[in-house]
Amino acid sequence: MLKAALYKIWSRPLILTVFLLICLAQPVSVLLHHQENMRQLCEYYNAWGGPMEDDWKQSIAAQYERLWPQPPKTAEDLQNASLEQQAVLTAWQYTEFTAMLDRFVLAQESAYGEAAKHAYVKLRAASEHGALIFGASPAGTTMANQYRIGWGFLLFMILLCVDLFSGEAEAGMVPMQAVSRQGRRRLFRTKLLACQCSAGIVWCALNLTYAGALTVCYGWGNLKSVVQDFQFNACPYPWNTGIYLFVTLLTGLLAAQATALVIFLLARIGGSTRRTFALMGGIVTLPYLLAFMTNNQWLALWLPCLINNQWLWNSLWLLMLRGYGVPLYALAGTELAAVCVLAAVMIYRFAVRAEYVESLERHDKRRIEDESRI
């Protein structure tokens, strides 16, 4: 029955068209925002890369003196520098990674106190022991930004669930389905499984097309390279780019499945197409848009926004309670768990209600049969 439900969903022209369009949008967006010479620059980064130990620092210092007889003093000097010079300059700056980290922590202490210093203890220890690796993975760092993936996923799931419930209701198919041999309860469970399977398929397809476009344009470089630069990324954990990307994708997948579950239930409650779109616009899409426009971390904790969760890991975000810092990722995890529990309760109530309606229908059917015999 699940196979039939999936075939019914994916055989509809509207669903297939939207799916192809949102998949095509990923490589198109990469091409439109393509940064010229980025691939070649990252190749220079990896050529000068390696474990950030004392020997590496000495070799980079020697190369810096060779390529930069006069240190750059103006923005024009940097603009006129070759790609090799830019790469060596960045590598030379990373020879002082521990000092960069200490300056950043000092700036954070005004907001978080000792909690800021404690959060970066492991990263500082890894830096002092030379456990970090200098390099670059342009595709890895770019793919961690899941903003466009989130928009494509939300658009597809809203159309799918509206078509799954409101479309069938307005087409007059609900009474016919209610008297089928499968029953209301099994039909509801099958639709739920089909929705979640479709959500997983779409999320994977969007990320695969995104990854393919990034591979062609930039390449993956060195996924073991350090991810922190303390300007755009100040991740407090001693992760390399590969681990950082894995965490963001795993969190995004969990958030996508939870969001699909919420959209499914909203479509089940909504009834008419207009009412369902209004519900999803206010609860799902509006917070996602506002979180991006206002850069507000509290709005970004709203469930759909967690699909693009890069911001949770690229800096120190703490909720201070009586001097103790609670990481915002803990709040996000609590939110995901709470949503799943509430959704499970609602699904159980729908199932109980469907079973009760079925029992009434069976009772009425037997009563009519008995009366006809008499």
mmCIF file of N, CA and C in Angstrom, residues 1-82:
data_model
loop_
_atom_site.group_PDB
_atom_site.id
_atom_site.type_symbol
_atom_site.label_atom_id
_atom_site.label_comp_id
_atom_site.label_asym_id
_atom_site.label_seq_id
_atom_site.Cartn_x
_atom_site.Cartn_y
_atom_site.Cartn_z
ATOM 1 N N MET A 1 0.824 -1.214 0.000
ATOM 2 C CA MET A 1 0.000 0.000 0.000
ATOM 3 C C MET A 1 0.859 1.265 0.000
ATOM 4 N N LEU A 2 2.005 1.223 0.699
ATOM 5 C CA LEU A 2 2.911 2.365 0.700
ATOM 6 C C LEU A 2 3.462 2.618 -0.696
ATOM 7 N N LYS A 3 3.807 1.539 -1.397
ATOM 8 C CA LYS A 3 4.322 1.675 -2.758
ATOM 9 C C LYS A 3 3.302 2.333 -3.671
ATOM 10 N N ALA A 4 2.034 1.954 -3.501
ATOM 11 C CA ALA A 4 0.972 2.557 -4.315
ATOM 12 C C ALA A 4 0.799 4.033 -3.981
ATOM 13 N N ALA A 5 0.906 4.377 -2.695
ATOM 14 C CA ALA A 5 0.769 5.777 -2.296
ATOM 15 C C ALA A 5 1.910 6.625 -2.852
ATOM 16 N N LEU A 6 3.132 6.090 -2.809
ATOM 17 C CA LEU A 6 4.267 6.823 -3.361
ATOM 18 C C LEU A 6 4.131 6.991 -4.874
ATOM 19 N N TYR A 7 3.677 5.952 -5.544
ATOM 20 C CA TYR A 7 3.478 6.050 -6.994
ATOM 21 C C TYR A 7 2.413 7.096 -7.319
ATOM 22 N N LYS A 8 1.363 7.130 -6.506
ATOM 23 C CA LYS A 8 0.290 8.105 -6.729
ATOM 24 C C LYS A 8 0.804 9.531 -6.573
ATOM 25 N N ILE A 9 1.671 9.737 -5.583
ATOM 26 C CA ILE A 9 2.221 11.079 -5.350
ATOM 27 C C ILE A 9 3.147 11.492 -6.484
ATOM 28 N N TRP A 10 4.101 10.619 -6.789
ATOM 29 C CA TRP A 10 5.158 10.994 -7.721
ATOM 30 C C TRP A 10 4.752 10.866 -9.187
ATOM 31 N N SER A 11 3.578 10.331 -9.464
ATOM 32 C CA SER A 11 3.117 10.255 -10.848
ATOM 33 C C SER A 11 2.333 11.496 -11.261
ATOM 34 N N ARG A 12 2.091 12.403 -10.329
ATOM 35 C CA ARG A 12 1.334 13.614 -10.663
ATOM 36 C C ARG A 12 2.245 14.633 -11.337
ATOM 37 N N PRO A 13 1.826 15.217 -12.432
ATOM 38 C CA PRO A 13 2.680 16.153 -13.188
ATOM 39 C C PRO A 13 3.139 17.353 -12.358
ATOM 40 N N LEU A 14 2.243 17.898 -11.504
ATOM 41 C CA LEU A 14 2.615 19.062 -10.696
ATOM 42 C C LEU A 14 3.760 18.727 -9.752
ATOM 43 N N ILE A 15 3.682 17.588 -9.075
ATOM 44 C CA ILE A 15 4.719 17.195 -8.126
ATOM 45 C C ILE A 15 6.047 16.967 -8.835
ATOM 46 N N LEU A 16 6.007 16.271 -9.963
ATOM 47 C CA LEU A 16 7.242 16.020 -10.704
ATOM 48 C C LEU A 16 7.859 17.307 -11.239
ATOM 49 N N THR A 17 7.015 18.212 -11.714
ATOM 50 C CA THR A 17 7.516 19.477 -12.255
ATOM 51 C C THR A 17 8.197 20.305 -11.177
ATOM 52 N N VAL A 18 7.547 20.434 -10.025
ATOM 53 C CA VAL A 18 8.133 21.201 -8.926
ATOM 54 C C VAL A 18 9.426 20.549 -8.448
ATOM 55 N N PHE A 19 9.442 19.227 -8.367
ATOM 56 C CA PHE A 19 10.645 18.510 -7.936
ATOM 57 C C PHE A 19 11.817 18.795 -8.876
ATOM 58 N N LEU A 20 11.582 18.729 -10.172
ATOM 59 C CA LEU A 20 12.653 18.985 -11.133
ATOM 60 C C LEU A 20 13.122 20.436 -11.071
ATOM 61 N N LEU A 21 12.182 21.359 -10.863
ATOM 62 C CA LEU A 21 12.542 22.776 -10.811
ATOM 63 C C LEU A 21 13.403 23.098 -9.597
ATOM 64 N N ILE A 22 13.027 22.576 -8.418
ATOM 65 C CA ILE A 22 13.819 22.894 -7.222
ATOM 66 C C ILE A 22 15.185 22.204 -7.264
ATOM 67 N N CYS A 23 15.261 21.040 -7.912
ATOM 68 C CA CYS A 23 16.572 20.397 -8.086
ATOM 69 C C CYS A 23 17.440 21.185 -9.059
ATOM 70 N N LEU A 24 16.830 21.690 -10.111
ATOM 71 C CA LEU A 24 17.564 22.485 -11.090
ATOM 72 C C LEU A 24 18.009 23.822 -10.496
ATOM 73 N N ALA A 25 17.238 24.331 -9.527
ATOM 74 C CA ALA A 25 17.574 25.621 -8.929
ATOM 75 C C ALA A 25 18.891 25.581 -8.167
ATOM 76 N N GLN A 26 19.289 24.408 -7.663
ATOM 77 C CA GLN A 26 20.526 24.327 -6.884
ATOM 78 C C GLN A 26 21.766 24.595 -7.744
ATOM 79 N N PRO A 27 21.981 23.883 -8.855
ATOM 80 C CA PRO A 27 23.149 24.218 -9.683
ATOM 81 C C PRO A 27 23.065 25.606 -10.307
ATOM 82 N N VAL A 28 21.855 26.064 -10.608
ATOM 83 C CA VAL A 28 21.716 27.411 -11.176
ATOM 84 C C VAL A 28 22.180 28.461 -10.167
ATOM 85 N N SER A 29 21.785 28.294 -8.889
ATOM 86 C CA SER A 29 22.199 29.255 -7.860
ATOM 87 C C SER A 29 23.713 29.221 -7.648
ATOM 88 N N VAL A 30 24.314 28.034 -7.740
ATOM 89 C CA VAL A 30 25.773 27.931 -7.603
ATOM 90 C C VAL A 30 26.466 28.652 -8.754
ATOM 91 N N LEU A 31 25.957 28.476 -9.966
ATOM 92 C CA LEU A 31 26.558 29.138 -11.125
ATOM 93 C C LEU A 31 26.394 30.652 -11.051
ATOM 94 N N LEU A 32 25.235 31.113 -10.567
ATOM 95 C CA LEU A 32 25.003 32.560 -10.479
ATOM 96 C C LEU A 32 25.903 33.216 -9.437
ATOM 97 N N HIS A 33 26.232 32.484 -8.371
ATOM 98 C CA HIS A 33 27.076 33.031 -7.306
ATOM 99 C C HIS A 33 28.512 32.509 -7.395
ATOM 100 N N HIS A 34 28.882 32.033 -8.562
ATOM 101 C CA HIS A 34 30.221 31.462 -8.735
ATOM 102 C C HIS A 34 31.290 32.525 -8.521
ATOM 103 N N GLN A 35 32.279 32.196 -7.690
ATOM 104 C CA GLN A 35 33.386 33.107 -7.409
ATOM 105 C C GLN A 35 34.588 32.723 -8.273
ATOM 106 N N GLU A 36 34.966 33.631 -9.099
ATOM 107 C CA GLU A 36 36.058 33.370 -10.034
ATOM 108 C C GLU A 36 37.376 33.195 -9.286
ATOM 109 N N ASN A 37 38.177 32.265 -9.722
ATOM 110 C CA ASN A 37 39.494 31.960 -9.159
ATOM 111 C C ASN A 37 39.449 31.310 -7.774
ATOM 112 N N MET A 38 38.251 31.040 -7.233
ATOM 113 C CA MET A 38 38.167 30.443 -5.906
ATOM 114 C C MET A 38 38.799 29.047 -5.880
ATOM 115 N N ARG A 39 38.536 28.272 -6.914
ATOM 116 C CA ARG A 39 39.087 26.912 -6.955
ATOM 117 C C ARG A 39 40.606 26.943 -6.972
ATOM 118 N N GLN A 40 41.175 27.801 -7.806
ATOM 119 C CA GLN A 40 42.627 27.877 -7.910
ATOM 120 C C GLN A 40 43.242 28.396 -6.604
ATOM 121 N N LEU A 41 42.575 29.370 -5.970
ATOM 122 C CA LEU A 41 43.080 29.901 -4.705
ATOM 123 C C LEU A 41 43.104 28.819 -3.627
ATOM 124 N N CYS A 42 42.042 28.011 -3.573
ATOM 125 C CA CYS A 42 41.982 26.943 -2.574
ATOM 126 C C CYS A 42 43.021 25.855 -2.858
ATOM 127 N N GLU A 43 43.359 25.668 -4.128
ATOM 128 C CA GLU A 43 44.430 24.717 -4.451
ATOM 129 C C GLU A 43 45.771 25.211 -3.909
ATOM 130 N N TYR A 44 45.977 26.514 -3.950
ATOM 131 C CA TYR A 44 47.189 27.075 -3.343
ATOM 132 C C TYR A 44 47.156 26.906 -1.824
ATOM 133 N N TYR A 45 45.969 27.118 -1.223
ATOM 134 C CA TYR A 45 45.841 26.898 0.224
ATOM 135 C C TYR A 45 46.278 25.486 0.601
ATOM 136 N N ASN A 46 45.791 24.509 -0.151
ATOM 137 C CA ASN A 46 46.107 23.120 0.156
ATOM 138 C C ASN A 46 47.569 22.781 -0.183
ATOM 139 N N ALA A 47 48.127 23.489 -1.173
ATOM 140 C CA ALA A 47 49.538 23.270 -1.487
ATOM 141 C C ALA A 47 50.442 23.730 -0.347
ATOM 142 N N TRP A 48 50.038 24.815 0.326
ATOM 143 C CA TRP A 48 50.803 25.313 1.466
ATOM 144 C C TRP A 48 50.268 24.764 2.790
ATOM 145 N N GLY A 49 49.308 23.865 2.719
ATOM 146 C CA GLY A 49 48.672 23.367 3.926
ATOM 147 C C GLY A 49 49.430 22.252 4.611
ATOM 148 N N GLY A 50 48.890 21.826 5.753
ATOM 149 C CA GLY A 50 49.484 20.750 6.531
ATOM 150 C C GLY A 50 49.169 20.926 7.999
ATOM 151 N N PRO A 51 49.586 19.991 8.836
ATOM 152 C CA PRO A 51 49.379 20.128 10.285
ATOM 153 C C PRO A 51 50.067 21.392 10.801
ATOM 154 N N MET A 52 49.360 22.150 11.607
ATOM 155 C CA MET A 52 49.846 23.458 12.061
ATOM 156 C C MET A 52 50.818 23.283 13.239
ATOM 157 N N GLU A 53 51.928 22.611 12.964
ATOM 158 C CA GLU A 53 52.967 22.383 13.955
ATOM 159 C C GLU A 53 54.082 23.409 13.771
ATOM 160 N N ASP A 54 55.130 23.306 14.609
ATOM 161 C CA ASP A 54 56.221 24.281 14.553
ATOM 162 C C ASP A 54 56.963 24.239 13.223
ATOM 163 N N ASP A 55 57.191 23.051 12.684
ATOM 164 C CA ASP A 55 57.895 22.947 11.395
ATOM 165 C C ASP A 55 57.107 23.615 10.282
ATOM 166 N N TRP A 56 55.784 23.402 10.290
ATOM 167 C CA TRP A 56 54.940 24.039 9.265
ATOM 168 C C TRP A 56 54.980 25.551 9.413
ATOM 169 N N LYS A 57 54.935 26.033 10.634
ATOM 170 C CA LYS A 57 54.950 27.488 10.867
ATOM 171 C C LYS A 57 56.256 28.100 10.370
ATOM 172 N N GLN A 58 57.370 27.412 10.584
ATOM 173 C CA GLN A 58 58.663 27.927 10.124
ATOM 174 C C GLN A 58 58.747 27.949 8.598
ATOM 175 N N SER A 59 58.215 26.887 7.957
ATOM 176 C CA SER A 59 58.256 26.858 6.488
ATOM 177 C C SER A 59 57.357 27.941 5.891
ATOM 178 N N ILE A 60 56.218 28.177 6.499
ATOM 179 C CA ILE A 60 55.322 29.223 6.002
ATOM 180 C C ILE A 60 55.940 30.597 6.202
ATOM 181 N N ALA A 61 56.620 30.799 7.337
ATOM 182 C CA ALA A 61 57.283 32.088 7.578
ATOM 183 C C ALA A 61 58.355 32.349 6.518
ATOM 184 N N ALA A 62 59.082 31.295 6.139
ATOM 185 C CA ALA A 62 60.112 31.449 5.101
ATOM 186 C C ALA A 62 59.490 31.779 3.742
ATOM 187 N N GLN A 63 58.386 31.110 3.403
ATOM 188 C CA GLN A 63 57.713 31.393 2.135
ATOM 189 C C GLN A 63 57.094 32.788 2.135
ATOM 190 N N TYR A 64 56.632 33.226 3.280
ATOM 191 C CA TYR A 64 56.049 34.573 3.379
ATOM 192 C C TYR A 64 57.119 35.634 3.125
ATOM 193 N N GLU A 65 58.297 35.448 3.683
ATOM 194 C CA GLU A 65 59.392 36.403 3.460
ATOM 195 C C GLU A 65 59.821 36.406 1.995
ATOM 196 N N ARG A 66 59.728 35.237 1.353
ATOM 197 C CA ARG A 66 60.131 35.154 -0.050
ATOM 198 C C ARG A 66 59.134 35.842 -0.970
ATOM 199 N N LEU A 67 57.842 35.612 -0.735
ATOM 200 C CA LEU A 67 56.815 36.150 -1.624
ATOM 201 C C LEU A 67 56.370 37.562 -1.249
ATOM 202 N N TRP A 68 56.613 37.947 -0.006
ATOM 203 C CA TRP A 68 56.238 39.292 0.443
ATOM 204 C C TRP A 68 57.469 39.998 1.023
ATOM 205 N N PRO A 69 58.391 40.459 0.170
ATOM 206 C CA PRO A 69 59.543 41.213 0.695
ATOM 207 C C PRO A 69 59.097 42.447 1.463
ATOM 208 N N GLN A 70 58.025 43.065 0.973
ATOM 209 C CA GLN A 70 57.418 44.193 1.659
ATOM 210 C C GLN A 70 56.008 43.780 2.103
ATOM 211 N N PRO A 71 55.714 43.767 3.400
ATOM 212 C CA PRO A 71 54.375 43.372 3.853
ATOM 213 C C PRO A 71 53.301 44.280 3.255
ATOM 214 N N PRO A 72 52.123 43.740 2.951
ATOM 215 C CA PRO A 72 51.049 44.560 2.380
ATOM 216 C C PRO A 72 50.565 45.605 3.385
ATOM 217 N N LYS A 73 50.401 46.813 2.908
ATOM 218 C CA LYS A 73 49.992 47.901 3.792
ATOM 219 C C LYS A 73 48.627 48.479 3.433
ATOM 220 N N THR A 74 48.208 48.326 2.199
ATOM 221 C CA THR A 74 46.932 48.890 1.755
ATOM 222 C C THR A 74 46.084 47.814 1.102
ATOM 223 N N ALA A 75 44.809 48.154 0.915
ATOM 224 C CA ALA A 75 43.905 47.228 0.235
ATOM 225 C C ALA A 75 44.323 47.033 -1.219
ATOM 226 N N GLU A 76 44.950 48.030 -1.798
ATOM 227 C CA GLU A 76 45.414 47.919 -3.187
ATOM 228 C C GLU A 76 46.524 46.880 -3.309
ATOM 229 N N ASP A 77 47.372 46.806 -2.285
ATOM 230 C CA ASP A 77 48.439 45.791 -2.302
ATOM 231 C C ASP A 77 47.846 44.384 -2.325
ATOM 232 N N LEU A 78 46.799 44.175 -1.529
ATOM 233 C CA LEU A 78 46.154 42.869 -1.500
ATOM 234 C C LEU A 78 45.430 42.573 -2.800
ATOM 235 N N GLN A 79 44.830 43.601 -3.382
ATOM 236 C CA GLN A 79 44.085 43.411 -4.630
ATOM 237 C C GLN A 79 45.017 43.057 -5.787
ATOM 238 N N ASN A 80 46.216 43.617 -5.773
ATOM 239 C CA ASN A 80 47.172 43.366 -6.858
ATOM 240 C C ASN A 80 48.011 42.118 -6.621
ATOM 241 N N ALA A 81 47.864 41.465 -5.487
ATOM 242 C CA ALA A 81 48.665 40.283 -5.167
ATOM 243 C C ALA A 81 48.215 39.098 -6.001
ATOM 244 N N SER A 82 49.149 38.215 -6.286
ATOM 245 C CA SER A 82 48.823 36.994 -7.010
ATOM 246 C C SER A 82 48.091 36.034 -6.078
#
